[in-house]
Backbone as a ProteinNet text record, in pm:
[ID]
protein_1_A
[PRIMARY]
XXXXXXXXXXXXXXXXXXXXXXXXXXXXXXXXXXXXXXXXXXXXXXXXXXXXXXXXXXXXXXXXXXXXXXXXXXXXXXXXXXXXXXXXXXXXXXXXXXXXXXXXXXXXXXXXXXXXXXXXXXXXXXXXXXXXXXXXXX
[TERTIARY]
85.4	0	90.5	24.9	172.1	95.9	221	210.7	109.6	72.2	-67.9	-190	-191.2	-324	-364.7	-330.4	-342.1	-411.3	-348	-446.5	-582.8	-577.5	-693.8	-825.6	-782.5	-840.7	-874.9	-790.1	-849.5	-910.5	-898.5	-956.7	-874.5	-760.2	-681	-557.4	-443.8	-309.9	-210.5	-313.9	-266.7	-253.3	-118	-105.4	-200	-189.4	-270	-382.5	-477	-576.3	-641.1	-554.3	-555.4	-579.7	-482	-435.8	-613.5	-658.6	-770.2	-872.5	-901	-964.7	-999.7	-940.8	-891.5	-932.2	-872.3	-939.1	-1076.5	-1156.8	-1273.8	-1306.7	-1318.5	-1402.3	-1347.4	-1260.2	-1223.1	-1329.9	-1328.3	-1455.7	-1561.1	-1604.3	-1776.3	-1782	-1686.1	-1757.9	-1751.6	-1642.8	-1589.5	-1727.5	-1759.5	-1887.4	-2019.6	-2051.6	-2146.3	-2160.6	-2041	-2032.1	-2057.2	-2010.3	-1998.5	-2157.5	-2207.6	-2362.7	-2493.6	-2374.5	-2549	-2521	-2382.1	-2369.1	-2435.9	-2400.2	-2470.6	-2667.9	-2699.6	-2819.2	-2930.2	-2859.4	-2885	-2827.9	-2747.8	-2679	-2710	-2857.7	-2939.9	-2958	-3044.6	-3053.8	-2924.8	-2811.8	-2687.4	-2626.7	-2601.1	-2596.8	-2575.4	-2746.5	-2760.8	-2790.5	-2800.1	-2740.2	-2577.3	-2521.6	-2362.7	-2359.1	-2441.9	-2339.5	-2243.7	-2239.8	-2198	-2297.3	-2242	-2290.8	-2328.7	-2459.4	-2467.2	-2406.7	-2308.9	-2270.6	-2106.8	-2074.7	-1930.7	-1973.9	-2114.6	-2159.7	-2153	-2220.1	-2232.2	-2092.1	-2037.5	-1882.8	-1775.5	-1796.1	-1723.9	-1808.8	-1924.6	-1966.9	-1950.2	-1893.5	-1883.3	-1761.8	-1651.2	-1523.7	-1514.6	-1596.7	-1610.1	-1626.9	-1720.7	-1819.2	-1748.3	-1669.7	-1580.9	-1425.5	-1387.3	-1257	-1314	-1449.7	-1423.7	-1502.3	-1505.4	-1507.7	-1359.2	-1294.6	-1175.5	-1082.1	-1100.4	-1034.1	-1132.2	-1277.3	-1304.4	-1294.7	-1235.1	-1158.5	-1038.1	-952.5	-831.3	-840.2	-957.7	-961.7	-1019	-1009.9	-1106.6	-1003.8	-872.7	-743.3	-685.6	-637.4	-577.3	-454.4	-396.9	-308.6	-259.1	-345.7	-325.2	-193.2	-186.9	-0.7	2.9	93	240.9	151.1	202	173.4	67.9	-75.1	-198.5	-241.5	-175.3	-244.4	-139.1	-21.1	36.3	-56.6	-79.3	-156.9	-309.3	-352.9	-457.5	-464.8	-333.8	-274.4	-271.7	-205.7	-167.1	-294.3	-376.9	-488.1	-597.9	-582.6	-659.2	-544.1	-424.9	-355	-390.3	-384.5	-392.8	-576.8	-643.6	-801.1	-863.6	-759.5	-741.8	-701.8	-573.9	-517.1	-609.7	-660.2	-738.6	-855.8	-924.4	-1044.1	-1025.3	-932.7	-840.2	-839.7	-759.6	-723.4	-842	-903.1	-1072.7	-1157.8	-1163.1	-1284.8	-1164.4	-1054.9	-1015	-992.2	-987.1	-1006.3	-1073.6	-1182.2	-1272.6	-1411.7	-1427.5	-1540.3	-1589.6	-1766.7	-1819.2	-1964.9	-1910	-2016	-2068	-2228.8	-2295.9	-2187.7	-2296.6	-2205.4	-2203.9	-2338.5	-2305.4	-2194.9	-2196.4	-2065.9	-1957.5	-1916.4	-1789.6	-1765.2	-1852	-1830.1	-1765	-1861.3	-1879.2	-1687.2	-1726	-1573.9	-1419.8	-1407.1	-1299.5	-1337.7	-1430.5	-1487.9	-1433	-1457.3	-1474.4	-1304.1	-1237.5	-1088.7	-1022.3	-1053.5	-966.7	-998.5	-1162.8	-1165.5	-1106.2	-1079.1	-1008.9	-855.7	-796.9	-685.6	-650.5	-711.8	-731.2	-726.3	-821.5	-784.5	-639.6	-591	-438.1	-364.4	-377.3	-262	-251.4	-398.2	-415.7	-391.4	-423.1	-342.1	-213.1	-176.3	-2.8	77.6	43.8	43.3	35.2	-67.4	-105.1	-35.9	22.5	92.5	238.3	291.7	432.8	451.7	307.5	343.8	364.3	269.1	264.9	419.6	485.7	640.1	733.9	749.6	815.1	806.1
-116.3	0	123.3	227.1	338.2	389.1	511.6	630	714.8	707.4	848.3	781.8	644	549	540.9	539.7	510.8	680.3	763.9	909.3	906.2	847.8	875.4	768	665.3	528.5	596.7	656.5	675.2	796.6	883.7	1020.6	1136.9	1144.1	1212.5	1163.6	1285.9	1237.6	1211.5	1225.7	1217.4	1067.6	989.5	878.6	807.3	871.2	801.7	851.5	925.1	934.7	785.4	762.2	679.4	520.6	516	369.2	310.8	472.3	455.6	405.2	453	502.6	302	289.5	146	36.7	67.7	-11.1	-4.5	71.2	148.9	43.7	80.4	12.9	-142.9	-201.3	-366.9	-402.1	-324.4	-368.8	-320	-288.3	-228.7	-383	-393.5	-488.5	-629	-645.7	-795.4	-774.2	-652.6	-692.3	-724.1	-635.7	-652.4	-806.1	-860.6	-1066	-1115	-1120.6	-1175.6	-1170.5	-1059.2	-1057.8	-1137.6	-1101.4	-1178.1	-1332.5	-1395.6	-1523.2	-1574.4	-1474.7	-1508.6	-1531.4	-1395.5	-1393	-1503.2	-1530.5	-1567.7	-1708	-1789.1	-1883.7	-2003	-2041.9	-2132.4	-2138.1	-2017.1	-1966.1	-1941.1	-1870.8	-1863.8	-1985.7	-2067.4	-2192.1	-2229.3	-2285.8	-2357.5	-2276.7	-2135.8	-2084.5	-2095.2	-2094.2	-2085.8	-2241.4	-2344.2	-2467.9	-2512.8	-2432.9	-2446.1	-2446.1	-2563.3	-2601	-2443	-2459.1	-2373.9	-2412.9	-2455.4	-2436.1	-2390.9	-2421.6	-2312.1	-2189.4	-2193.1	-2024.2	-1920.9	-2034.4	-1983.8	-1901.7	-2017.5	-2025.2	-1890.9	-1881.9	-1768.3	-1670.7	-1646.6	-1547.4	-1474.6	-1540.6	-1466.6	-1465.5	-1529.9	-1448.8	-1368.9	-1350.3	-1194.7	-1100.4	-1116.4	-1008	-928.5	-1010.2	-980.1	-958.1	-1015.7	-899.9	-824.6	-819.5	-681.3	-566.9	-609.9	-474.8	-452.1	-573.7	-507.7	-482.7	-425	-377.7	-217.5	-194	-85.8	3.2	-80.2	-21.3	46.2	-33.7	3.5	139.2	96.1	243.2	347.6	333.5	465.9	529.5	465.5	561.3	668.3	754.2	877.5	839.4	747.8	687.2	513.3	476.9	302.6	240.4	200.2	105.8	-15.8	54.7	-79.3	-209.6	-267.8	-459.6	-474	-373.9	-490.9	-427.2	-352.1	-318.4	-428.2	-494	-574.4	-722.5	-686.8	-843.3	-823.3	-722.9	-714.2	-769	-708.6	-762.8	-903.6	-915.1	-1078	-1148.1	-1156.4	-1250.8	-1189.7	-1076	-1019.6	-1154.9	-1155.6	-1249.6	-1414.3	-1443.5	-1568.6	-1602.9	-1514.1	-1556	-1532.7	-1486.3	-1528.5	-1633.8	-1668.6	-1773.7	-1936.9	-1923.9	-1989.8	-2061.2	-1920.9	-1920.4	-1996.9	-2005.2	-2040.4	-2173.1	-2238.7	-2359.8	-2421.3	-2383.5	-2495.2	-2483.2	-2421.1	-2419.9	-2528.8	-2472.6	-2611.2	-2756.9	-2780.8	-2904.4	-2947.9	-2865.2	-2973.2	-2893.2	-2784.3	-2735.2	-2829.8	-2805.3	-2849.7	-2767.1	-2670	-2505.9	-2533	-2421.7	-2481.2	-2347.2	-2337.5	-2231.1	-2103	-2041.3	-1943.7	-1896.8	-1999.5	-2054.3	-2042.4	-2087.7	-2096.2	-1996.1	-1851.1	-1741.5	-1688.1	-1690	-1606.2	-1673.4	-1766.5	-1757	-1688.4	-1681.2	-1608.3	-1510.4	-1406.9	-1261.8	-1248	-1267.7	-1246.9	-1262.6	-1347.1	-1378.6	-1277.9	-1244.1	-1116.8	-994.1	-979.2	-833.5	-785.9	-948.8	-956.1	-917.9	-996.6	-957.7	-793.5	-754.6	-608.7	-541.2	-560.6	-514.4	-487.2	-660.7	-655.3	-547.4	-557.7	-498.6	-321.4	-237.8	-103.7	-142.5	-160.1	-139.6	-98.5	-220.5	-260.4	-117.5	-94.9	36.2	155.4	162.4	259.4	308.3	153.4	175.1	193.4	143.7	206.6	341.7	374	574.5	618.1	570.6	652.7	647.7	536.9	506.4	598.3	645.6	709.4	860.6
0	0	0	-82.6	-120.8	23.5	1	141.6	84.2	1.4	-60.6	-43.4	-50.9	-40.5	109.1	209.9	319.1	394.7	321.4	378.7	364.8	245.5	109.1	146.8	196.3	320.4	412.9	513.3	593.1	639.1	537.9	547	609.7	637.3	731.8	725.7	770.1	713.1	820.6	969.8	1096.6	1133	1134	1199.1	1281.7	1389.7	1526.6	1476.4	1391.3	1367.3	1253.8	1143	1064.4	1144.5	1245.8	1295.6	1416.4	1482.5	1511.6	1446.6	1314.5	1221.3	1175.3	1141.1	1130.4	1232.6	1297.3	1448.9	1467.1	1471.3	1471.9	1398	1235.8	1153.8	1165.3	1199.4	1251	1321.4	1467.2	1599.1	1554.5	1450.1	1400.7	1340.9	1274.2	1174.3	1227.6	1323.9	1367.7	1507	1576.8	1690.6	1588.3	1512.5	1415.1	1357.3	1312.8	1312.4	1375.5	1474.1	1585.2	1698.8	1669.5	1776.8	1635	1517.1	1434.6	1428	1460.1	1475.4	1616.6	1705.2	1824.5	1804.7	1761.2	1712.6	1658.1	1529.4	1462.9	1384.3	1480.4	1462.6	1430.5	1441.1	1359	1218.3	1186.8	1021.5	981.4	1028.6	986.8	967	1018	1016.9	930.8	871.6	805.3	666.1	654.6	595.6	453.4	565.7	536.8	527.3	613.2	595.5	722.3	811.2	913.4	1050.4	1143.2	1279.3	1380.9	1412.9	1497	1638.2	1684.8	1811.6	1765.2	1658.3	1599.7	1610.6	1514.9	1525.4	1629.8	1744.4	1886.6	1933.9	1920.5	1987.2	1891.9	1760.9	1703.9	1711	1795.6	1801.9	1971.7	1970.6	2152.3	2105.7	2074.1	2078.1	1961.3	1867	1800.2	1822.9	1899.7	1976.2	2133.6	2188.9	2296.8	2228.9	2076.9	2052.1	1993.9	1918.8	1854.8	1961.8	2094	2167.6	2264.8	2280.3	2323.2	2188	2059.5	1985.3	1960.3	2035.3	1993.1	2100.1	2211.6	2322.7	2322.9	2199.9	2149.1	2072.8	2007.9	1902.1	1970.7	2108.7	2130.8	2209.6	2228.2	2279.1	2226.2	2255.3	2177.8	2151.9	2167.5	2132.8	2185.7	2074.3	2119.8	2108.9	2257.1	2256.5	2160.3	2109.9	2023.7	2044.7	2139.3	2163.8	2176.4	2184.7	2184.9	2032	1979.1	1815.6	1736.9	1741.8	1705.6	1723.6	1845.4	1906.4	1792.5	1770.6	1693.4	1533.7	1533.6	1359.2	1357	1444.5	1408.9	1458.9	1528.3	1534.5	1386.1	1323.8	1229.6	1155.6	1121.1	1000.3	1045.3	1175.6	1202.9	1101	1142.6	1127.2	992.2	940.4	776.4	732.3	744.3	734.8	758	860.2	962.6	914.1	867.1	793.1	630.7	552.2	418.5	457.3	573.5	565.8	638.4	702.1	734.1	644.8	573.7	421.3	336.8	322.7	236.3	312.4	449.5	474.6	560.9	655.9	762	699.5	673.2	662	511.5	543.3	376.4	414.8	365.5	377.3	226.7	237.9	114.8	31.9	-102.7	-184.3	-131.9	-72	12.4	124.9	194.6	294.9	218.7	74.9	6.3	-25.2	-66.3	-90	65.3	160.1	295.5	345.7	332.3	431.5	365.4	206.3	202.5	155.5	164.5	173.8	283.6	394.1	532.9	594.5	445.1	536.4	446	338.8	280.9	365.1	383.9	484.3	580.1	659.4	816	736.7	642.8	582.5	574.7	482.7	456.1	570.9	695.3	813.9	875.4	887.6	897.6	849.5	688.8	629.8	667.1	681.9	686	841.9	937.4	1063.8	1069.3	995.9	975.6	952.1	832.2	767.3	826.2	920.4	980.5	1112.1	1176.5	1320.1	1230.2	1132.2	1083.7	997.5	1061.4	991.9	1143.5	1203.4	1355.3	1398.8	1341.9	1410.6	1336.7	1215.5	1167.9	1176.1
[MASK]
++++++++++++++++++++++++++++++++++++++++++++++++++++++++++++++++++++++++++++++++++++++++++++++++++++++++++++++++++++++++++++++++++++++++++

């Protein structure tokens, strides 16, 4: 991602404004998953192709990181090691998400779409964090 793309993302050319900015929209969208899996984890389910007691279960730890990450974003300046710790469980749960659709999951076609949508977004997340905490550093 160039250095002109990342202003232009996040609306502002202020570091710690950007790296928030980011965080923010991570815990909107990862609590927003996470309470309609809770929600709605039956029809989602069977939906997607997947067991509602996974649903259950990735929906409480969605729903509880993406409010201790909108905890993160609501600092005026969020520390180093838990926005690192953020990245890397944002890269692990890509990754994650990639290798159980290709070998335990058997999600219908909806499900085959939803899970690597959902692992590039978390990706994408990663990478503009990434980005964002190595402007604040320079």
């Amino acid at each position: 991602m160039s250095a002109l793309q990342l202003p232009a993302l996040a609306r502002t050319s202020e570091p710690q404004t950007m790296l928030r900015r980011f965080l923010a929209l991570d815990a909107v969208v990862t609590t927003g998953n996470g309470l309609a899996y809770l929600a709605a984890s039956g029809p989602l389910g069977r939906f997607l192709g997947m067991g509602q007691g996974l649903l259950l279960g990735l929906g409480a730890f969605l729903t509880l990181f993406g409010a201790g990450v909108g905890i993160l974003a609501s600092r005026k300046s969020p520390p180093v090691l838990p926005v690192r710790a953020v990245i890397e469980a944002n890269v692990v749960w890509a990754v994650v998400s990639l290798i159980a659709l290709a070998t335990w999951l058997a999600p219908t076609t909806a499900g085959a779409v939803w899970i690597p949508l959902q692992a590039v977004t978390v990706g994408g997340f990663a990478v503009l964090q990434y980005a964002a905490l190595r402007a604040t550093r320079a």
